[in-house]
């Protein structure tokens, strides 16, 4: 795997043999998540995971 690369606000690594990508956590200094040739698919996976972990709070008006 390559050294971490940064694009579109995300860090990822690329396999030097086949070109597959995987997201990279700079704070933990390790790769995470699924492998994919499509960086946009990895970003969508990450955003979906974040939405599940931190759902938007429902705003209710006082009545």
Tab-separated table of C-alpha atoms in Angstrom:
chain	number	residue	atom	x	y	z
A	1	UNK	CA	0.000	0.000	0.000
A	2	UNK	CA	1.072	3.566	-0.668
A	3	UNK	CA	1.658	6.261	1.893
A	4	UNK	CA	-1.597	8.071	2.738
A	5	UNK	CA	-2.880	10.432	0.045
A	6	UNK	CA	-5.340	13.270	0.689
A	7	UNK	CA	-8.149	14.275	-1.688
A	8	UNK	CA	-11.680	15.647	-1.325
A	9	UNK	CA	-11.105	16.095	2.412
A	10	UNK	CA	-10.325	12.397	3.005
A	11	UNK	CA	-7.112	10.436	3.402
A	12	UNK	CA	-6.752	7.072	1.725
A	13	UNK	CA	-4.170	4.532	0.637
A	14	UNK	CA	-3.766	2.938	-2.774
A	15	UNK	CA	-2.466	-0.563	-3.481
A	16	UNK	CA	0.597	-0.164	-5.674
A	17	UNK	CA	-0.112	-3.507	-7.335
A	18	UNK	CA	-3.759	-3.225	-8.348
A	19	UNK	CA	-4.880	0.337	-7.543
A	20	UNK	CA	-7.614	-0.502	-5.026
A	21	UNK	CA	-8.200	2.153	-2.370
A	22	UNK	CA	-9.025	2.201	1.342
A	23	UNK	CA	-9.739	5.135	3.651
A	24	UNK	CA	-7.031	6.077	6.140
A	25	UNK	CA	-7.420	7.515	9.652
A	26	UNK	CA	-4.585	10.005	10.154
A	27	UNK	CA	-5.082	10.219	13.940
A	28	UNK	CA	-4.947	6.445	14.510
A	29	UNK	CA	-2.503	6.042	11.578
A	30	UNK	CA	-4.326	3.038	10.155
A	31	UNK	CA	-6.580	2.143	7.248
A	32	UNK	CA	-10.264	1.397	7.859
A	33	UNK	CA	-13.432	0.404	6.060
A	34	UNK	CA	-13.991	-1.550	2.870
A	35	UNK	CA	-11.744	-1.656	-0.183
A	36	UNK	CA	-12.905	-0.090	-3.465
A	37	UNK	CA	-11.520	1.186	-6.744
A	38	UNK	CA	-13.975	4.119	-6.518
A	39	UNK	CA	-12.993	6.814	-4.004
A	40	UNK	CA	-16.476	8.373	-4.155
A	41	UNK	CA	-17.980	5.046	-3.049
A	42	UNK	CA	-15.619	4.953	-0.052
A	43	UNK	CA	-16.541	8.523	0.873
A	44	UNK	CA	-20.262	7.678	0.630
A	45	UNK	CA	-19.680	4.636	2.870
A	46	UNK	CA	-17.903	6.834	5.429
A	47	UNK	CA	-20.659	9.465	5.398
A	48	UNK	CA	-23.357	6.802	5.791
A	49	UNK	CA	-21.474	5.305	8.714
A	50	UNK	CA	-21.155	8.714	10.369
A	51	UNK	CA	-24.889	9.343	9.925
A	52	UNK	CA	-25.663	6.056	11.709
A	53	UNK	CA	-23.231	6.759	14.551
A	54	UNK	CA	-24.329	10.389	15.009
A	55	UNK	CA	-27.936	10.775	13.858
A	56	UNK	CA	-29.238	14.306	13.430
A	57	UNK	CA	-31.193	15.432	16.439
A	58	UNK	CA	-34.853	16.007	15.799
A	59	UNK	CA	-35.928	19.582	16.450
A	60	UNK	CA	-39.329	19.914	18.061
A	61	UNK	CA	-41.021	23.206	18.706
A	62	UNK	CA	-42.569	23.892	22.072
A	63	UNK	CA	-46.341	23.751	22.012
